[in-house]
Every structure is written in structure tokens, then in C-alpha cells.
Amino acid sequence: MTGPIFDTHAHYSARAFDADRDFLLGSLPGKGVVGVCEQATHSGDAPKVLELAHRYPWVVAAVGIHPESLLPAADCGEEGPAPTVSVYGGDWAAEMRALAPYYEDPKVVAVGECGLDYHWPVPKDAQLAMFEAHIRLALELDKPIIVHDRNAHADVYALLKKYQPKGIVHCYSGSADDAVWLAKQGLFIGFGGACTFKGAKRAAKAISALPLESIVLETDCPYMAPEPVRGTRCDSSLIRYVGEYIAQLRGLSAEEVFRTTAENARRVYGL
């Protein structure tokens, strides 16, 4: 058994886990997993996320709207558009109002997953307005924010610098210098399987530059399984490969990395 593992970013409500979700989630404590933060990406996810958080004591929840949820139907796959489009017609503000009661649940410990994603054909002005609204909500609720940043570093950082929320920059892909100032501002930097991939030199530099007290571990499961199991379905127990990689990179024991990052996760989520 490896641990203590705290997975700060997971998606067990995804279809990839339909067949064996209960067995897998129930088995995690036996694999050293002491905590999981399940992320909602729109109003369709939120009830499933809360159901999992209430069923398993080691699961907590984050609720928000992912920028990808704004994708129009023509750009979506076989699952079709998210409720942000199919139910609310792109009116993300109305969807945020509908999500408001979820934040009263003590199992909801963060606002997110939200942020900016310039990889997808979603208008930037809508993304920026929605992300700023999430930041303001997190500050109003005094909850951490879970930040998604894909190909949008400058605009994400500008808003984080303006509002200075607490939270996690998920799946960090920026420079070491930016990671350091984000951490000095009080944000935690999340690393998952992608940091173990061959060629992930920017992640290695950021991990080396940061104090361990500013790092949290994540999976983004079922996506981005780490080396040496890349290409398989990811789950929280596979964080051990990420922790071992970070330990080797920094010349630390894996147990120290697991222990410190789990403490960091509890601190950012107020657990």
C-alpha cells in the first residue's frame, strides 16, 4: 500500500467508470488514498458529483462550469453539448444561479472546475466573463477555486493576479517562474500524469523550482494516466507514479512527497 494519497482532481462521474465505479471507489482507501476531490464541469455533473461525495467519506466535491461546456452542438462529439448549451442555451450566468444551492452543502469544498481553454472554438469573451464570475463567487464564498488553463496562460494569470483567490492551478503547464509567483500569491500548483511524460521539461522545471508545500497531486482521471501506464484508464491509485517521479526529481522519499502533498490538499480544501 502506498500513501497517503490525496487526489485533488478527479472525474469519477465520467462514463469511463460506469461499469465498476462503486468497486473502484470503495477500494481506494486500501490503496492508500485518503482523499479525492470530484470535479463537476456543469449542472449535469453536479448531482452525480454530490452523490459520490455523500456516499464515500473520503470524497469531497468541487462545483463549477468548465469552459468546454460552452462548446456549441456542432463542435461536440457523440455525447452532444453540455447542459450549458442544451438546457441553458449558452446562458452560463443562469446555470451558475441554478448551481448556487450546491455550495451550501458541506461536502462542496471548492468552486470549479472552471477557467479558460483556448484550444476549443469557444468565444474568448464568454470564457473570460464566466471565469471572472467564478473567481468572484469563490471569493464571496471564501472557497478555493480550481483553475483550468489550456493555451491561455496570459489571460488566466491576469485574472488570478487581479483577484488573488486561493485555490489550485490544475494540470499546470506554465513556466517555472510563473509557478513560483503563483505559489507566492498563495495558490497551489497541481501536477498529474502529464508531468511524467517524456518531454515534459517545463513541468520538471516547475516542480524543481516550487516549494513542496505548494504542490498538490491529481489525476484528472479517467484521463492522463502517468508513465509507465500511459494510455490506460487512470484512477486515483495511479498517483503513486506521479509522487514517485516528483520524489526522484527532487531527491526526496516518496513517502515525504505523499505526506506533504496530502497535507497541502487538506489545507487548500479546509479539511
Short mmCIF file of C-alpha atoms in Angstrom, two decimals:
data_model
loop_
_atom_site.label_atom_id
_atom_site.label_comp_id
_atom_site.label_asym_id
_atom_site.label_seq_id
_atom_site.Cartn_x
_atom_site.Cartn_y
_atom_site.Cartn_z
CA MET A 1 0.00 0.00 0.00
CA THR A 2 1.24 3.47 -0.92
CA GLY A 3 0.04 6.62 0.74
CA PRO A 4 -1.25 8.90 1.99
CA ILE A 5 -2.55 9.81 -1.47
CA PHE A 6 -4.88 12.78 -1.95
CA ASP A 7 -6.20 13.16 -5.48
CA THR A 8 -7.18 16.82 -5.79
CA HIS A 9 -8.81 16.47 -9.22
CA ALA A 10 -10.88 13.51 -10.45
CA HIS A 11 -13.89 12.77 -12.64
CA TYR A 12 -15.43 9.51 -11.39
CA SER A 13 -18.81 10.67 -12.72
CA ALA A 14 -17.43 10.15 -16.26
CA ARG A 15 -18.85 7.32 -18.37
CA ALA A 16 -15.50 5.52 -18.32
CA PHE A 17 -16.26 4.40 -14.77
CA ASP A 18 -19.87 3.28 -15.26
CA ALA A 19 -19.17 -0.46 -15.08
CA ASP A 20 -17.06 -0.59 -11.91
CA ARG A 21 -17.31 2.83 -10.27
CA ASP A 22 -18.56 1.55 -6.90
CA PHE A 23 -15.96 -1.21 -6.67
CA LEU A 24 -13.14 1.15 -7.62
CA LEU A 25 -14.10 3.98 -5.28
CA GLY A 26 -14.65 1.53 -2.44
CA SER A 27 -11.20 0.03 -2.97
CA LEU A 28 -9.26 3.31 -2.87
CA PRO A 29 -8.58 3.51 0.91
CA GLY A 30 -6.98 0.06 0.71
CA LYS A 31 -4.60 1.50 -1.88
CA GLY A 32 -3.53 4.37 0.35
CA VAL A 33 -5.95 7.01 -0.97
CA VAL A 34 -7.08 9.26 1.88
CA GLY A 35 -8.95 11.83 -0.20
CA VAL A 36 -10.42 12.60 -3.62
CA CYS A 37 -11.92 15.84 -4.88
CA GLU A 38 -14.51 15.01 -7.54
CA GLN A 39 -15.00 17.84 -10.03
CA ALA A 40 -18.26 18.93 -11.63
CA THR A 41 -17.94 20.58 -15.04
CA HIS A 42 -21.58 21.70 -15.49
CA SER A 43 -25.04 21.33 -13.99
CA GLY A 44 -25.43 17.84 -15.43
CA ASP A 45 -22.42 16.59 -13.46
CA ALA A 46 -23.24 18.29 -10.18
CA PRO A 47 -25.87 15.85 -8.82
CA LYS A 48 -23.65 12.85 -9.64
CA VAL A 49 -20.64 14.51 -8.03
CA LEU A 50 -22.57 15.26 -4.84
CA GLU A 51 -23.98 11.73 -4.74
CA LEU A 52 -20.46 10.29 -4.80
CA ALA A 53 -19.24 12.76 -2.18
CA HIS A 54 -22.02 11.77 0.20
CA ARG A 55 -21.62 8.04 -0.42
CA TYR A 56 -17.86 7.91 0.28
CA PRO A 57 -16.41 9.70 3.32
CA TRP A 58 -13.06 10.23 1.58
CA VAL A 59 -14.65 12.05 -1.40
CA VAL A 60 -15.34 15.80 -1.48
CA ALA A 61 -16.66 17.90 -4.34
CA ALA A 62 -16.00 20.98 -6.44
CA VAL A 63 -18.84 22.52 -8.45
CA GLY A 64 -18.48 24.83 -11.43
CA ILE A 65 -18.75 25.18 -15.19
CA HIS A 66 -15.82 24.15 -17.39
CA PRO A 67 -15.15 26.40 -20.41
CA GLU A 68 -15.54 23.38 -22.69
CA SER A 69 -19.18 23.21 -21.57
CA LEU A 70 -19.78 26.28 -23.75
CA LEU A 71 -18.99 24.30 -26.92
CA PRO A 72 -21.83 24.54 -29.47
CA ALA A 73 -23.54 21.32 -30.57
CA ALA A 74 -21.76 21.32 -33.93
CA ASP A 75 -18.38 21.02 -32.21
CA CYS A 76 -19.38 18.29 -29.73
CA GLY A 77 -18.90 14.56 -30.03
CA GLU A 78 -21.48 11.83 -29.78
CA GLU A 79 -22.39 12.80 -26.21
CA GLY A 80 -23.71 16.10 -27.50
CA PRO A 81 -23.50 19.54 -25.90
CA ALA A 82 -23.35 20.11 -22.16
CA PRO A 83 -26.44 21.45 -20.34
CA THR A 84 -24.79 24.87 -20.50
CA VAL A 85 -25.85 24.83 -24.16
CA SER A 86 -28.57 22.16 -24.39
CA VAL A 87 -30.56 23.37 -21.35
CA TYR A 88 -29.46 26.97 -20.77
CA GLY A 89 -28.83 27.98 -24.38
CA GLY A 90 -25.35 29.22 -23.54
CA ASP A 91 -26.60 31.39 -20.67
CA TRP A 92 -23.87 30.37 -18.23
CA ALA A 93 -24.97 33.01 -15.72
CA ALA A 94 -28.37 31.32 -15.44
CA GLU A 95 -26.66 27.98 -14.97
CA MET A 96 -24.45 29.42 -12.24
CA ARG A 97 -27.56 30.67 -10.46
CA ALA A 98 -29.04 27.17 -10.70
CA LEU A 99 -25.86 25.74 -9.16
CA ALA A 100 -25.88 28.19 -6.23
CA PRO A 101 -27.67 25.85 -3.75
CA TYR A 102 -24.93 23.24 -4.13
CA TYR A 103 -22.41 25.48 -2.39
CA GLU A 104 -24.44 25.25 0.82
CA ASP A 105 -23.59 21.54 1.04
CA PRO A 106 -20.63 20.99 3.41
CA LYS A 107 -19.21 18.39 1.03
CA VAL A 108 -18.69 21.08 -1.62
CA VAL A 109 -15.25 22.42 -0.75
CA ALA A 110 -14.34 24.37 -3.90
CA VAL A 111 -15.59 26.30 -6.93
CA GLY A 112 -14.65 24.62 -10.19
CA GLU A 113 -13.57 23.18 -12.44
CA CYS A 114 -13.51 26.49 -14.29
CA GLY A 115 -11.08 28.64 -16.23
CA LEU A 116 -10.02 29.30 -19.80
CA ASP A 117 -9.45 26.89 -22.68
CA TYR A 118 -8.31 28.46 -25.94
CA HIS A 119 -7.82 25.08 -27.61
CA TRP A 120 -11.56 24.80 -28.32
CA PRO A 121 -13.67 27.12 -30.55
CA VAL A 122 -15.42 28.86 -27.67
CA PRO A 123 -15.59 32.69 -27.82
CA LYS A 124 -12.96 34.21 -25.56
CA ASP A 125 -15.22 36.96 -24.26
CA ALA A 126 -17.73 34.40 -22.93
CA GLN A 127 -14.97 32.34 -21.35
CA LEU A 128 -13.39 35.37 -19.70
CA ALA A 129 -16.68 36.60 -18.30
CA MET A 130 -17.59 33.16 -16.94
CA PHE A 131 -14.17 32.60 -15.37
CA GLU A 132 -14.23 36.02 -13.72
CA ALA A 133 -17.70 35.26 -12.34
CA HIS A 134 -16.39 32.01 -10.84
CA ILE A 135 -13.47 33.82 -9.21
CA ARG A 136 -15.78 36.41 -7.71
CA LEU A 137 -18.06 33.64 -6.45
CA ALA A 138 -15.13 31.81 -4.83
CA LEU A 139 -14.09 35.00 -3.05
CA GLU A 140 -17.66 35.65 -1.92
CA LEU A 141 -17.99 32.11 -0.55
CA ASP A 142 -14.42 32.04 0.82
CA LYS A 143 -13.79 28.79 -1.04
CA PRO A 144 -10.79 27.80 -3.17
CA ILE A 145 -11.10 27.85 -6.93
CA ILE A 146 -9.99 25.04 -9.26
CA VAL A 147 -8.43 26.64 -12.31
CA HIS A 148 -8.34 25.07 -15.77
CA ASP A 149 -5.77 26.71 -18.06
CA ARG A 150 -5.19 25.44 -21.58
CA ASN A 151 -3.34 27.64 -24.06
CA ALA A 152 -4.50 30.67 -22.08
CA HIS A 153 -1.72 31.47 -19.62
CA ALA A 154 -1.63 35.25 -20.03
CA ASP A 155 -5.37 35.78 -19.54
CA VAL A 156 -5.63 33.24 -16.70
CA TYR A 157 -2.71 34.81 -14.85
CA ALA A 158 -4.04 38.33 -15.35
CA LEU A 159 -7.32 37.43 -13.60
CA LEU A 160 -5.56 35.48 -10.84
CA LYS A 161 -3.26 38.43 -10.23
CA LYS A 162 -6.20 40.87 -10.21
CA TYR A 163 -8.38 38.96 -7.72
CA GLN A 164 -5.80 36.83 -5.85
CA PRO A 165 -8.14 33.94 -4.98
CA LYS A 166 -7.00 30.88 -3.07
CA GLY A 167 -7.10 27.56 -4.87
CA ILE A 168 -5.32 25.21 -7.27
CA VAL A 169 -3.99 25.78 -10.77
CA HIS A 170 -4.90 22.36 -12.14
CA CYS A 171 -2.69 20.38 -14.53
CA TYR A 172 -0.05 23.10 -14.53
CA SER A 173 1.64 23.67 -17.89
CA GLY A 174 3.26 27.07 -17.47
CA SER A 175 6.82 28.14 -16.75
CA ALA A 176 8.79 27.64 -13.56
CA ASP A 177 8.93 31.40 -12.98
CA ASP A 178 5.17 31.75 -13.25
CA ALA A 179 4.63 28.75 -10.95
CA VAL A 180 6.77 30.41 -8.29
CA TRP A 181 4.89 33.74 -8.30
CA LEU A 182 1.53 31.96 -8.36
CA ALA A 183 2.63 29.99 -5.30
CA LYS A 184 3.85 33.14 -3.57
CA GLN A 185 0.37 34.57 -4.16
CA GLY A 186 -0.96 31.61 -2.17
CA LEU A 187 -2.12 29.29 -4.94
CA PHE A 188 -1.27 25.60 -5.05
CA ILE A 189 0.09 24.05 -8.24
CA GLY A 190 -1.41 20.73 -9.37
CA PHE A 191 0.61 18.05 -11.15
CA GLY A 192 -0.71 14.79 -12.55
CA GLY A 193 0.24 12.13 -15.03
CA ALA A 194 1.26 14.58 -17.74
CA CYS A 195 4.30 15.67 -15.73
CA THR A 196 5.73 12.14 -16.05
CA PHE A 197 5.52 12.08 -19.84
CA LYS A 198 8.71 12.10 -21.85
CA GLY A 199 9.40 15.63 -22.99
CA ALA A 200 7.53 17.29 -20.10
CA LYS A 201 10.53 19.52 -19.42
CA ARG A 202 8.53 22.61 -18.39
CA ALA A 203 6.73 20.60 -15.72
CA ALA A 204 10.02 19.21 -14.42
CA LYS A 205 11.46 22.73 -14.12
CA ALA A 206 8.35 23.98 -12.30
CA ILE A 207 8.36 21.02 -9.89
CA SER A 208 12.03 21.65 -9.11
CA ALA A 209 11.50 25.39 -8.57
CA LEU A 210 8.49 25.17 -6.25
CA PRO A 211 8.50 24.53 -2.52
CA LEU A 212 6.95 21.12 -1.87
CA GLU A 213 4.45 22.90 0.38
CA SER A 214 2.92 24.49 -2.76
CA ILE A 215 2.43 21.28 -4.75
CA VAL A 216 -0.65 19.04 -4.87
CA LEU A 217 -1.12 15.79 -6.75
CA GLU A 218 -4.00 14.97 -9.09
CA THR A 219 -5.10 12.51 -11.75
CA ASP A 220 -7.79 14.23 -13.85
CA CYS A 221 -8.96 10.62 -14.11
CA PRO A 222 -10.06 8.85 -16.22
CA TYR A 223 -7.64 10.89 -18.35
CA MET A 224 -3.85 11.26 -18.48
CA ALA A 225 -2.61 8.08 -16.84
CA PRO A 226 1.07 8.54 -15.92
CA GLU A 227 4.10 6.70 -17.19
CA PRO A 228 4.57 3.71 -17.15
CA VAL A 229 0.82 3.04 -17.62
CA ARG A 230 0.13 5.86 -20.06
CA GLY A 231 -2.78 5.10 -22.36
CA THR A 232 -4.78 3.14 -19.79
CA ARG A 233 -7.77 4.39 -17.83
CA CYS A 234 -6.49 6.46 -14.94
CA ASP A 235 -7.68 6.29 -11.31
CA SER A 236 -6.56 7.83 -8.02
CA SER A 237 -4.27 4.95 -7.02
CA LEU A 238 -2.03 5.74 -10.01
CA ILE A 239 -0.92 8.96 -8.33
CA ARG A 240 1.80 6.83 -6.81
CA TYR A 241 3.68 7.09 -10.10
CA VAL A 242 3.43 10.89 -10.04
CA GLY A 243 4.59 11.07 -6.43
CA GLU A 244 7.50 8.73 -7.11
CA TYR A 245 8.52 10.80 -10.13
CA ILE A 246 8.48 14.03 -8.12
CA ALA A 247 10.41 12.37 -5.30
CA GLN A 248 13.10 11.17 -7.70
CA LEU A 249 13.31 14.59 -9.38
CA ARG A 250 13.74 16.37 -6.05
CA GLY A 251 15.85 13.78 -4.23
CA LEU A 252 13.19 13.06 -1.61
CA SER A 253 11.46 9.94 -0.38
CA ALA A 254 8.15 9.11 -2.00
CA GLU A 255 6.53 8.97 1.44
CA GLU A 256 7.57 12.57 2.15
CA VAL A 257 6.05 13.70 -1.15
CA PHE A 258 2.79 11.83 -0.47
CA ARG A 259 2.55 13.06 3.11
CA THR A 260 3.29 16.71 2.33
CA THR A 261 1.06 16.93 -0.74
CA ALA A 262 -1.82 15.28 1.16
CA GLU A 263 -1.39 17.86 3.92
CA ASN A 264 -1.39 20.58 1.25
CA ALA A 265 -4.64 19.23 -0.21
CA ARG A 266 -6.32 19.19 3.18
CA ARG A 267 -5.15 22.75 3.78
CA VAL A 268 -6.41 24.17 0.50
CA TYR A 269 -9.77 22.40 0.86
CA GLY A 270 -10.12 23.32 4.54
CA LEU A 271 -10.37 19.70 5.68
#
